[in-house]
Amino acid sequence: MSDRDFRPSASEQRAYAEEGFFVREGAFAEDEVDEIRDAVECCAARATAAAAGGHTYEIDGNVYCEAAGATIQLEHRPGSKTLRVIEPFHHLDARIDRLIDDPRLVEPMRGLLGETEISLFTDKLNLKRPGEGSRFRWHQDSPYWAHFHSDVERLPNVMISIDDATEANGCLRVIPGSHRKGMLPGLEGEGRLGPLFTDPAHFDESLQLPVALSAGSLLFFSPSIVHGSGPNDSTLRRRALIFTYQGGAERMFKVDAKRLAGRSLRGAPGC
Ligand SMILES: O=C(O)CCC(=O)C(=O)O
């Protein structure tokens, strides 16, 4: 694995520039995906335990909890205790922390950023549990980060799909090329979170493309591509990890510390 060249090819660089994304199928082998799944469920169990004693609050009727060094979002069904998103989560299991240094993530990111020294900006675990996992409305990531980072176009994301993601279980959908318009206006009059959702009057929803991914595949995507996903009404899981990188040695979004990427492989065990 480690002696392969994982830098983005010219066509991947072009796809990222023009379409705002590219896919690498089967980047992680089945046994590696199993290990990540195990680590992810350890993170979810730790977050669930911590949430019981955390600070809980509501925004627009959605429940959030600050606990275990993370923002934990609960599913939207009233009274639900099901986890929806954990951000950040890499500190909850050493196997996830090690993934940040994996050359299959780091080398493409170095290529996209054009820098050798890169660091983690943020990381999210989207759990989208069967039968309950809710939709993600159309949005761009860049407006969410604009108050914090001076160059939000240079925050590429990589999603690791650890389940087969299909239209039935709510795979990610993108609007190809929408990143080229930069930051688009958000929704007005739809609560506090409205401005973070992209107003459909400013992009062509009919261009939407479901990005079906087999487990172990990677999706690299721009922070300004308009993206979202439907609910998981199926009986199948659709879990995804998203790591966002930045050039240089900079502090993380939600943690006042730097996490350089690709320098060393840490040896601590998982949970
Ligand atoms: O995983 C998904 O379905 C959506 C994720 C997403 O858009 C996000 O976390 O910003």
PDB file of C-alpha atoms and ligand atoms in Angstrom:
ATOM      1  CA  MET A   1       0.000   0.000   0.000  1.00  0.00           C
ATOM      2  CA  SER A   2       2.608   2.564   1.158  1.00  0.00           C
ATOM      3  CA  ASP A   3       4.871   2.374  -1.923  1.00  0.00           C
ATOM      4  CA  ARG A   4       2.064   3.334  -4.299  1.00  0.00           C
ATOM      5  CA  ASP A   5       1.740   6.812  -5.693  1.00  0.00           C
ATOM      6  CA  PHE A   6      -1.498   8.269  -4.347  1.00  0.00           C
ATOM      7  CA  ARG A   7      -1.040  11.759  -5.738  1.00  0.00           C
ATOM      8  CA  PRO A   8      -3.985  12.984  -7.826  1.00  0.00           C
ATOM      9  CA  SER A   9      -3.663  12.285 -11.526  1.00  0.00           C
ATOM     10  CA  ALA A  10      -4.041  15.069 -14.077  1.00  0.00           C
ATOM     11  CA  SER A  11      -7.596  13.951 -14.826  1.00  0.00           C
ATOM     12  CA  GLU A  12      -8.482  13.900 -11.109  1.00  0.00           C
ATOM     13  CA  GLN A  13      -7.039  17.398 -10.691  1.00  0.00           C
ATOM     14  CA  ARG A  14      -9.098  18.491 -13.691  1.00  0.00           C
ATOM     15  CA  ALA A  15     -12.270  16.862 -12.337  1.00  0.00           C
ATOM     16  CA  TYR A  16     -11.748  18.570  -8.976  1.00  0.00           C
ATOM     17  CA  ALA A  17     -11.241  21.952 -10.661  1.00  0.00           C
ATOM     18  CA  GLU A  18     -14.108  21.636 -13.138  1.00  0.00           C
ATOM     19  CA  GLU A  19     -16.686  19.372 -11.481  1.00  0.00           C
ATOM     20  CA  GLY A  20     -15.698  19.914  -7.842  1.00  0.00           C
ATOM     21  CA  PHE A  21     -15.151  16.245  -7.007  1.00  0.00           C
ATOM     22  CA  PHE A  22     -13.615  12.906  -7.942  1.00  0.00           C
ATOM     23  CA  VAL A  23     -14.005   9.346  -6.684  1.00  0.00           C
ATOM     24  CA  ARG A  24     -11.452   6.671  -5.889  1.00  0.00           C
ATOM     25  CA  GLU A  25     -13.176   3.309  -5.793  1.00  0.00           C
ATOM     26  CA  GLY A  26     -11.976   0.561  -3.455  1.00  0.00           C
ATOM     27  CA  ALA A  27      -9.214   2.547  -1.758  1.00  0.00           C
ATOM     28  CA  PHE A  28      -9.571   0.533   1.451  1.00  0.00           C
ATOM     29  CA  ALA A  29      -9.706  -3.274   1.473  1.00  0.00           C
ATOM     30  CA  GLU A  30     -12.520  -5.193   3.150  1.00  0.00           C
ATOM     31  CA  ASP A  31     -10.538  -6.043   6.304  1.00  0.00           C
ATOM     32  CA  GLU A  32      -9.485  -2.386   6.658  1.00  0.00           C
ATOM     33  CA  VAL A  33     -13.090  -1.248   6.271  1.00  0.00           C
ATOM     34  CA  ASP A  34     -14.114  -3.742   8.987  1.00  0.00           C
ATOM     35  CA  GLU A  35     -11.516  -2.213  11.313  1.00  0.00           C
ATOM     36  CA  ILE A  36     -12.755   1.312  10.584  1.00  0.00           C
ATOM     37  CA  ARG A  37     -16.357   0.192  11.195  1.00  0.00           C
ATOM     38  CA  ASP A  38     -15.319  -1.188  14.560  1.00  0.00           C
ATOM     39  CA  ALA A  39     -13.486   2.031  15.430  1.00  0.00           C
ATOM     40  CA  VAL A  40     -16.480   4.117  14.317  1.00  0.00           C
ATOM     41  CA  GLU A  41     -18.852   2.196  16.577  1.00  0.00           C
ATOM     42  CA  CYS A  42     -16.393   2.665  19.472  1.00  0.00           C
ATOM     43  CA  CYS A  43     -16.533   6.416  18.795  1.00  0.00           C
ATOM     44  CA  ALA A  44     -20.341   6.311  18.686  1.00  0.00           C
ATOM     45  CA  ALA A  45     -20.491   4.357  21.963  1.00  0.00           C
ATOM     46  CA  ARG A  46     -18.134   6.827  23.670  1.00  0.00           C
ATOM     47  CA  ALA A  47     -20.103   9.783  22.368  1.00  0.00           C
ATOM     48  CA  THR A  48     -23.401   8.226  23.498  1.00  0.00           C
ATOM     49  CA  ALA A  49     -22.064   7.629  27.004  1.00  0.00           C
ATOM     50  CA  ALA A  50     -20.645  11.148  27.216  1.00  0.00           C
ATOM     51  CA  ALA A  51     -23.823  12.746  25.846  1.00  0.00           C
ATOM     52  CA  ALA A  52     -25.754  11.510  28.889  1.00  0.00           C
ATOM     53  CA  GLY A  53     -23.826  14.030  31.018  1.00  0.00           C
ATOM     54  CA  GLY A  54     -23.139  16.681  28.366  1.00  0.00           C
ATOM     55  CA  HIS A  55     -24.545  20.138  27.734  1.00  0.00           C
ATOM     56  CA  THR A  56     -27.621  19.732  25.536  1.00  0.00           C
ATOM     57  CA  TYR A  57     -29.270  22.518  23.549  1.00  0.00           C
ATOM     58  CA  GLU A  58     -31.643  23.019  20.606  1.00  0.00           C
ATOM     59  CA  ILE A  59     -31.317  24.968  17.387  1.00  0.00           C
ATOM     60  CA  ASP A  60     -34.383  25.133  15.142  1.00  0.00           C
ATOM     61  CA  GLY A  61     -35.784  22.104  16.972  1.00  0.00           C
ATOM     62  CA  ASN A  62     -32.685  19.959  16.381  1.00  0.00           C
ATOM     63  CA  VAL A  63     -30.882  18.661  19.447  1.00  0.00           C
ATOM     64  CA  TYR A  64     -27.121  19.066  19.945  1.00  0.00           C
ATOM     65  CA  CYS A  65     -24.878  18.103  22.797  1.00  0.00           C
ATOM     66  CA  GLU A  66     -21.354  19.242  23.693  1.00  0.00           C
ATOM     67  CA  ALA A  67     -19.582  16.285  25.249  1.00  0.00           C
ATOM     68  CA  ALA A  68     -16.382  14.249  24.933  1.00  0.00           C
ATOM     69  CA  GLY A  69     -14.683  17.138  23.127  1.00  0.00           C
ATOM     70  CA  ALA A  70     -17.234  16.965  20.305  1.00  0.00           C
ATOM     71  CA  THR A  71     -20.430  18.480  19.026  1.00  0.00           C
ATOM     72  CA  ILE A  72     -22.883  15.611  18.898  1.00  0.00           C
ATOM     73  CA  GLN A  73     -26.034  16.017  16.831  1.00  0.00           C
ATOM     74  CA  LEU A  74     -29.007  13.812  17.579  1.00  0.00           C
ATOM     75  CA  GLU A  75     -31.462  12.622  14.964  1.00  0.00           C
ATOM     76  CA  HIS A  76     -34.369  14.924  14.210  1.00  0.00           C
ATOM     77  CA  ARG A  77     -37.266  12.682  15.279  1.00  0.00           C
ATOM     78  CA  PRO A  78     -38.661  14.300  18.457  1.00  0.00           C
ATOM     79  CA  GLY A  79     -37.206  12.617  21.548  1.00  0.00           C
ATOM     80  CA  SER A  80     -34.671  10.603  19.544  1.00  0.00           C
ATOM     81  CA  LYS A  81     -31.458   9.571  21.280  1.00  0.00           C
ATOM     82  CA  THR A  82     -29.919   8.291  18.027  1.00  0.00           C
ATOM     83  CA  LEU A  83     -26.645   9.950  17.058  1.00  0.00           C
ATOM     84  CA  ARG A  84     -26.620  11.728  13.705  1.00  0.00           C
ATOM     85  CA  VAL A  85     -23.226  13.451  13.487  1.00  0.00           C
ATOM     86  CA  ILE A  86     -20.129  13.694  15.707  1.00  0.00           C
ATOM     87  CA  GLU A  87     -17.670  16.544  14.980  1.00  0.00           C
ATOM     88  CA  PRO A  88     -14.782  16.167  15.622  1.00  0.00           C
ATOM     89  CA  PHE A  89     -14.454  12.473  16.395  1.00  0.00           C
ATOM     90  CA  HIS A  90     -10.874  11.461  15.540  1.00  0.00           C
ATOM     91  CA  HIS A  91      -9.803  11.803  19.190  1.00  0.00           C
ATOM     92  CA  LEU A  92     -12.320   9.176  20.290  1.00  0.00           C
ATOM     93  CA  ASP A  93     -10.397   6.226  18.849  1.00  0.00           C
ATOM     94  CA  ALA A  94      -6.695   5.912  18.033  1.00  0.00           C
ATOM     95  CA  ARG A  95      -7.453   3.995  14.823  1.00  0.00           C
ATOM     96  CA  ILE A  96      -9.401   6.975  13.494  1.00  0.00           C
ATOM     97  CA  ASP A  97      -6.624   9.331  14.583  1.00  0.00           C
ATOM     98  CA  ARG A  98      -4.142   7.248  12.584  1.00  0.00           C
ATOM     99  CA  LEU A  99      -6.307   7.498   9.466  1.00  0.00           C
ATOM    100  CA  ILE A 100      -5.520  11.219   9.319  1.00  0.00           C
ATOM    101  CA  ASP A 101      -1.950  10.242   8.356  1.00  0.00           C
ATOM    102  CA  ASP A 102      -2.899   7.589   5.824  1.00  0.00           C
ATOM    103  CA  PRO A 103      -1.162   8.258   2.484  1.00  0.00           C
ATOM    104  CA  ARG A 104      -4.374   7.420   0.629  1.00  0.00           C
ATOM    105  CA  LEU A 105      -5.856  10.574   2.158  1.00  0.00           C
ATOM    106  CA  VAL A 106      -2.748  12.681   2.690  1.00  0.00           C
ATOM    107  CA  GLU A 107      -1.108  12.353  -0.739  1.00  0.00           C
ATOM    108  CA  PRO A 108      -4.192  13.384  -2.733  1.00  0.00           C
ATOM    109  CA  MET A 109      -4.695  16.262  -0.293  1.00  0.00           C
ATOM    110  CA  ARG A 110      -1.090  17.423  -0.710  1.00  0.00           C
ATOM    111  CA  GLY A 111      -1.655  17.361  -4.456  1.00  0.00           C
ATOM    112  CA  LEU A 112      -4.935  19.308  -4.270  1.00  0.00           C
ATOM    113  CA  LEU A 113      -3.442  21.882  -1.923  1.00  0.00           C
ATOM    114  CA  GLY A 114      -0.063  22.038  -3.676  1.00  0.00           C
ATOM    115  CA  GLU A 115       1.686  21.858  -0.306  1.00  0.00           C
ATOM    116  CA  THR A 116       3.772  19.212   1.429  1.00  0.00           C
ATOM    117  CA  GLU A 117       2.948  20.314   4.933  1.00  0.00           C
ATOM    118  CA  ILE A 118      -0.756  19.939   5.592  1.00  0.00           C
ATOM    119  CA  SER A 119      -2.914  19.619   8.673  1.00  0.00           C
ATOM    120  CA  LEU A 120      -6.374  18.535   9.666  1.00  0.00           C
ATOM    121  CA  PHE A 121      -9.033  21.253   9.635  1.00  0.00           C
ATOM    122  CA  THR A 122     -11.993  19.240  10.890  1.00  0.00           C
ATOM    123  CA  ASP A 123     -13.494  15.751  10.838  1.00  0.00           C
ATOM    124  CA  LYS A 124     -17.058  14.485  11.000  1.00  0.00           C
ATOM    125  CA  LEU A 125     -18.707  11.147  11.448  1.00  0.00           C
ATOM    126  CA  ASN A 126     -22.078  10.895   9.728  1.00  0.00           C
ATOM    127  CA  LEU A 127     -23.932   7.857  11.028  1.00  0.00           C
ATOM    128  CA  LYS A 128     -27.218   7.946   9.063  1.00  0.00           C
ATOM    129  CA  ARG A 129     -28.701   4.952  10.835  1.00  0.00           C
ATOM    130  CA  PRO A 130     -31.158   2.643   8.982  1.00  0.00           C
ATOM    131  CA  GLY A 131     -34.764   3.799   9.087  1.00  0.00           C
ATOM    132  CA  GLU A 132     -33.944   6.983  11.002  1.00  0.00           C
ATOM    133  CA  GLY A 133     -30.979   8.722   9.376  1.00  0.00           C
ATOM    134  CA  SER A 134     -32.286  12.093   8.244  1.00  0.00           C
ATOM    135  CA  ARG A 135     -31.575  14.088   5.106  1.00  0.00           C
ATOM    136  CA  PHE A 136     -28.896  16.756   4.731  1.00  0.00           C
ATOM    137  CA  ARG A 137     -30.358  19.773   2.975  1.00  0.00           C
ATOM    138  CA  TRP A 138     -28.500  21.352   0.066  1.00  0.00           C
ATOM    139  CA  HIS A 139     -25.522  23.264   1.378  1.00  0.00           C
ATOM    140  CA  GLN A 140     -21.921  24.291   0.790  1.00  0.00           C
ATOM    141  CA  ASP A 141     -19.337  23.850   3.527  1.00  0.00           C
ATOM    142  CA  SER A 142     -17.503  27.097   2.757  1.00  0.00           C
ATOM    143  CA  PRO A 143     -20.110  29.523   4.232  1.00  0.00           C
ATOM    144  CA  TYR A 144     -20.074  27.475   7.436  1.00  0.00           C
ATOM    145  CA  TRP A 145     -16.307  27.923   7.748  1.00  0.00           C
ATOM    146  CA  ALA A 146     -16.000  31.449   6.317  1.00  0.00           C
ATOM    147  CA  HIS A 147     -16.106  33.194   9.686  1.00  0.00           C
ATOM    148  CA  PHE A 148     -13.161  31.115  10.836  1.00  0.00           C
ATOM    149  CA  HIS A 149     -10.805  30.542   7.885  1.00  0.00           C
ATOM    150  CA  SER A 150      -9.430  33.207   5.561  1.00  0.00           C
ATOM    151  CA  ASP A 151      -9.262  30.974   2.470  1.00  0.00           C
ATOM    152  CA  VAL A 152     -12.224  28.627   2.574  1.00  0.00           C
ATOM    153  CA  GLU A 153     -11.748  27.454  -1.013  1.00  0.00           C
ATOM    154  CA  ARG A 154      -8.591  25.681   0.172  1.00  0.00           C
ATOM    155  CA  LEU A 155     -10.305  23.248   2.535  1.00  0.00           C
ATOM    156  CA  PRO A 156     -10.780  20.062   0.504  1.00  0.00           C
ATOM    157  CA  ASN A 157     -12.874  17.237   1.940  1.00  0.00           C
ATOM    158  CA  VAL A 158     -12.481  13.508   1.636  1.00  0.00           C
ATOM    159  CA  MET A 159     -15.346  11.181   2.489  1.00  0.00           C
ATOM    160  CA  ILE A 160     -14.603   7.555   3.332  1.00  0.00           C
ATOM    161  CA  SER A 161     -17.670   5.453   2.765  1.00  0.00           C
ATOM    162  CA  ILE A 162     -17.672   2.443   5.106  1.00  0.00           C
ATOM    163  CA  ASP A 163     -20.966   1.003   3.854  1.00  0.00           C
ATOM    164  CA  ASP A 164     -22.193   0.670   0.310  1.00  0.00           C
ATOM    165  CA  ALA A 165     -23.874   4.032  -0.240  1.00  0.00           C
ATOM    166  CA  THR A 166     -26.771   4.031  -2.692  1.00  0.00           C
ATOM    167  CA  GLU A 167     -29.774   6.200  -3.442  1.00  0.00           C
ATOM    168  CA  ALA A 168     -31.858   3.873  -1.233  1.00  0.00           C
ATOM    169  CA  ASN A 169     -29.821   4.519   1.927  1.00  0.00           C
ATOM    170  CA  GLY A 170     -29.249   8.197   1.240  1.00  0.00           C
ATOM    171  CA  CYS A 171     -25.912   8.523  -0.536  1.00  0.00           C
ATOM    172  CA  LEU A 172     -24.386  11.947  -1.013  1.00  0.00           C
ATOM    173  CA  ARG A 173     -25.665  14.030  -3.931  1.00  0.00           C
ATOM    174  CA  VAL A 174     -23.687  16.777  -5.577  1.00  0.00           C
ATOM    175  CA  ILE A 175     -24.383  19.536  -8.074  1.00  0.00           C
ATOM    176  CA  PRO A 176     -21.378  19.159 -10.391  1.00  0.00           C
ATOM    177  CA  GLY A 177     -19.587  22.414 -11.140  1.00  0.00           C
ATOM    178  CA  SER A 178     -21.538  24.429  -8.547  1.00  0.00           C
ATOM    179  CA  HIS A 179     -18.321  25.179  -6.599  1.00  0.00           C
ATOM    180  CA  ARG A 180     -17.221  27.448  -9.436  1.00  0.00           C
ATOM    181  CA  LYS A 181     -19.872  30.004  -8.396  1.00  0.00           C
ATOM    182  CA  GLY A 182     -18.173  30.470  -5.010  1.00  0.00           C
ATOM    183  CA  MET A 183     -20.271  31.001  -1.920  1.00  0.00           C
ATOM    184  CA  LEU A 184     -23.979  31.167  -2.762  1.00  0.00           C
ATOM    185  CA  PRO A 185     -26.798  32.852  -0.804  1.00  0.00           C
ATOM    186  CA  GLY A 186     -28.432  30.871   1.983  1.00  0.00           C
ATOM    187  CA  LEU A 187     -32.122  30.504   2.797  1.00  0.00           C
ATOM    188  CA  GLU A 188     -33.911  33.450   4.357  1.00  0.00           C
ATOM    189  CA  GLY A 189     -36.634  33.079   6.980  1.00  0.00           C
ATOM    190  CA  GLU A 190     -35.899  29.434   7.738  1.00  0.00           C
ATOM    191  CA  GLY A 191     -34.589  29.723  11.258  1.00  0.00           C
ATOM    192  CA  ARG A 192     -31.090  30.211  12.592  1.00  0.00           C
ATOM    193  CA  LEU A 193     -29.634  27.457  10.412  1.00  0.00           C
ATOM    194  CA  GLY A 194     -31.362  28.664   7.218  1.00  0.00           C
ATOM    195  CA  PRO A 195     -28.445  30.829   6.019  1.00  0.00           C
ATOM    196  CA  LEU A 196     -26.239  27.712   6.021  1.00  0.00           C
ATOM    197  CA  PHE A 197     -28.499  25.947   3.509  1.00  0.00           C
ATOM    198  CA  THR A 198     -28.051  26.983  -0.115  1.00  0.00           C
ATOM    199  CA  ASP A 199     -30.995  28.741  -1.735  1.00  0.00           C
ATOM    200  CA  PRO A 200     -32.092  26.515  -4.685  1.00  0.00           C
ATOM    201  CA  ALA A 201     -32.808  29.673  -6.684  1.00  0.00           C
ATOM    202  CA  HIS A 202     -29.030  29.981  -7.109  1.00  0.00           C
ATOM    203  CA  PHE A 203     -28.190  26.584  -8.575  1.00  0.00           C
ATOM    204  CA  ASP A 204     -29.784  24.084 -10.920  1.00  0.00           C
ATOM    205  CA  GLU A 205     -31.226  21.273  -8.813  1.00  0.00           C
ATOM    206  CA  SER A 206     -31.945  19.209 -11.935  1.00  0.00           C
ATOM    207  CA  LEU A 207     -28.178  18.693 -12.357  1.00  0.00           C
ATOM    208  CA  GLN A 208     -27.950  16.730  -9.096  1.00  0.00           C
ATOM    209  CA  LEU A 209     -25.895  13.576  -9.210  1.00  0.00           C
ATOM    210  CA  PRO A 210     -26.190  10.778  -6.635  1.00  0.00           C
ATOM    211  CA  VAL A 211     -22.667   9.596  -5.787  1.00  0.00           C
ATOM    212  CA  ALA A 212     -23.089   5.876  -5.136  1.00  0.00           C
ATOM    213  CA  LEU A 213     -19.974   4.520  -3.434  1.00  0.00           C
ATOM    214  CA  SER A 214     -18.979   0.998  -2.508  1.00  0.00           C
ATOM    215  CA  ALA A 215     -17.640   0.481   1.009  1.00  0.00           C
ATOM    216  CA  GLY A 216     -13.968   1.464   1.134  1.00  0.00           C
ATOM    217  CA  SER A 217     -14.256   4.095  -1.600  1.00  0.00           C
ATOM    218  CA  LEU A 218     -13.248   7.733  -1.314  1.00  0.00           C
ATOM    219  CA  LEU A 219     -14.933  10.882  -2.539  1.00  0.00           C
ATOM    220  CA  PHE A 220     -12.785  14.023  -2.700  1.00  0.00           C
ATOM    221  CA  PHE A 221     -14.920  17.156  -2.916  1.00  0.00           C
ATOM    222  CA  SER A 222     -14.660  20.923  -2.861  1.00  0.00           C
ATOM    223  CA  PRO A 223     -15.843  22.915   0.179  1.00  0.00           C
ATOM    224  CA  SER A 224     -17.956  25.014  -2.199  1.00  0.00           C
ATOM    225  CA  ILE A 225     -19.715  22.267  -4.133  1.00  0.00           C
ATOM    226  CA  VAL A 226     -23.444  22.265  -3.382  1.00  0.00           C
ATOM    227  CA  HIS A 227     -24.200  18.894  -1.812  1.00  0.00           C
ATOM    228  CA  GLY A 228     -26.766  17.123   0.343  1.00  0.00           C
ATOM    229  CA  SER A 229     -28.401  13.752   0.778  1.00  0.00           C
ATOM    230  CA  GLY A 230     -31.779  12.099   1.282  1.00  0.00           C
ATOM    231  CA  PRO A 231     -32.942  10.207   4.375  1.00  0.00           C
ATOM    232  CA  ASN A 232     -32.021   6.609   5.014  1.00  0.00           C
ATOM    233  CA  ASP A 233     -35.419   4.896   4.766  1.00  0.00           C
ATOM    234  CA  SER A 234     -33.766   1.574   4.081  1.00  0.00           C
ATOM    235  CA  THR A 235     -32.769  -1.223   6.441  1.00  0.00           C
ATOM    236  CA  LEU A 236     -29.094  -0.781   5.525  1.00  0.00           C
ATOM    237  CA  ARG A 237     -26.445   1.342   7.207  1.00  0.00           C
ATOM    238  CA  ARG A 238     -24.857   4.344   5.502  1.00  0.00           C
ATOM    239  CA  ARG A 239     -21.968   5.578   7.586  1.00  0.00           C
ATOM    240  CA  ALA A 240     -19.356   7.997   6.296  1.00  0.00           C
ATOM    241  CA  LEU A 241     -16.275   9.714   7.686  1.00  0.00           C
ATOM    242  CA  ILE A 242     -15.309  13.119   6.355  1.00  0.00           C
ATOM    243  CA  PHE A 243     -11.847  14.599   6.868  1.00  0.00           C
ATOM    244  CA  THR A 244     -11.109  18.183   5.827  1.00  0.00           C
ATOM    245  CA  TYR A 245      -7.499  19.241   5.352  1.00  0.00           C
ATOM    246  CA  GLN A 246      -5.743  22.602   5.083  1.00  0.00           C
ATOM    247  CA  GLY A 247      -2.342  23.783   3.896  1.00  0.00           C
ATOM    248  CA  GLY A 248       0.435  24.374   6.452  1.00  0.00           C
ATOM    249  CA  ALA A 249       0.431  23.782  10.168  1.00  0.00           C
ATOM    250  CA  GLU A 250      -2.758  25.531  11.285  1.00  0.00           C
ATOM    251  CA  ARG A 251      -5.128  24.975  14.163  1.00  0.00           C
ATOM    252  CA  MET A 252      -8.244  22.914  13.763  1.00  0.00           C
ATOM    253  CA  PHE A 253     -11.743  24.368  13.368  1.00  0.00           C
ATOM    254  CA  LYS A 254     -13.252  23.244  16.657  1.00  0.00           C
ATOM    255  CA  VAL A 255     -10.133  22.418  18.642  1.00  0.00           C
ATOM    256  CA  ASP A 256      -7.492  24.942  19.603  1.00  0.00           C
ATOM    257  CA  ALA A 257      -4.606  22.677  18.617  1.00  0.00           C
ATOM    258  CA  LYS A 258      -2.741  21.701  15.466  1.00  0.00           C
ATOM    259  CA  ARG A 259      -2.932  18.220  14.011  1.00  0.00           C
ATOM    260  CA  LEU A 260      -0.284  17.856  11.326  1.00  0.00           C
ATOM    261  CA  ALA A 261      -1.075  15.151   8.793  1.00  0.00           C
ATOM    262  CA  GLY A 262       1.186  12.528   7.287  1.00  0.00           C
ATOM    263  CA  ARG A 263       4.247  13.077   9.431  1.00  0.00           C
ATOM    264  CA  SER A 264       4.206  10.066  11.679  1.00  0.00           C
ATOM    265  CA  LEU A 265       2.214   6.948  12.309  1.00  0.00           C
ATOM    266  CA  ARG A 266       1.023   6.771  15.856  1.00  0.00           C
ATOM    267  CA  GLY A 267       0.994   3.418  17.593  1.00  0.00           C
ATOM    268  CA  ALA A 268      -1.665   3.726  20.287  1.00  0.00           C
ATOM    269  CA  PRO A 269      -4.371   1.053  20.321  1.00  0.00           C
ATOM    270  CA  GLY A 270      -8.069   1.585  19.630  1.00  0.00           C
ATOM    271  CA  CYS A 271     -10.839   1.383  22.221  1.00  0.00           C
TER     272      CYS A 271
HETATM  273  O1  LIG B   1     -23.038  12.414   4.465  1.00  0.00           O
HETATM  274  C1  LIG B   1     -23.985  13.061   4.026  1.00  0.00           C
HETATM  275  O2  LIG B   1     -24.998  12.540   3.594  1.00  0.00           O
HETATM  276  C2  LIG B   1     -23.929  14.552   3.996  1.00  0.00           C
HETATM  277  C3  LIG B   1     -22.712  15.050   4.647  1.00  0.00           C
HETATM  278  C4  LIG B   1     -22.517  16.490   4.538  1.00  0.00           C
HETATM  279  O3  LIG B   1     -22.980  17.118   3.642  1.00  0.00           O
HETATM  280  C5  LIG B   1     -21.726  17.178   5.521  1.00  0.00           C
HETATM  281  O4  LIG B   1     -21.369  16.567   6.547  1.00  0.00           O
HETATM  282  O5  LIG B   1     -21.424  18.374   5.308  1.00  0.00           O
END
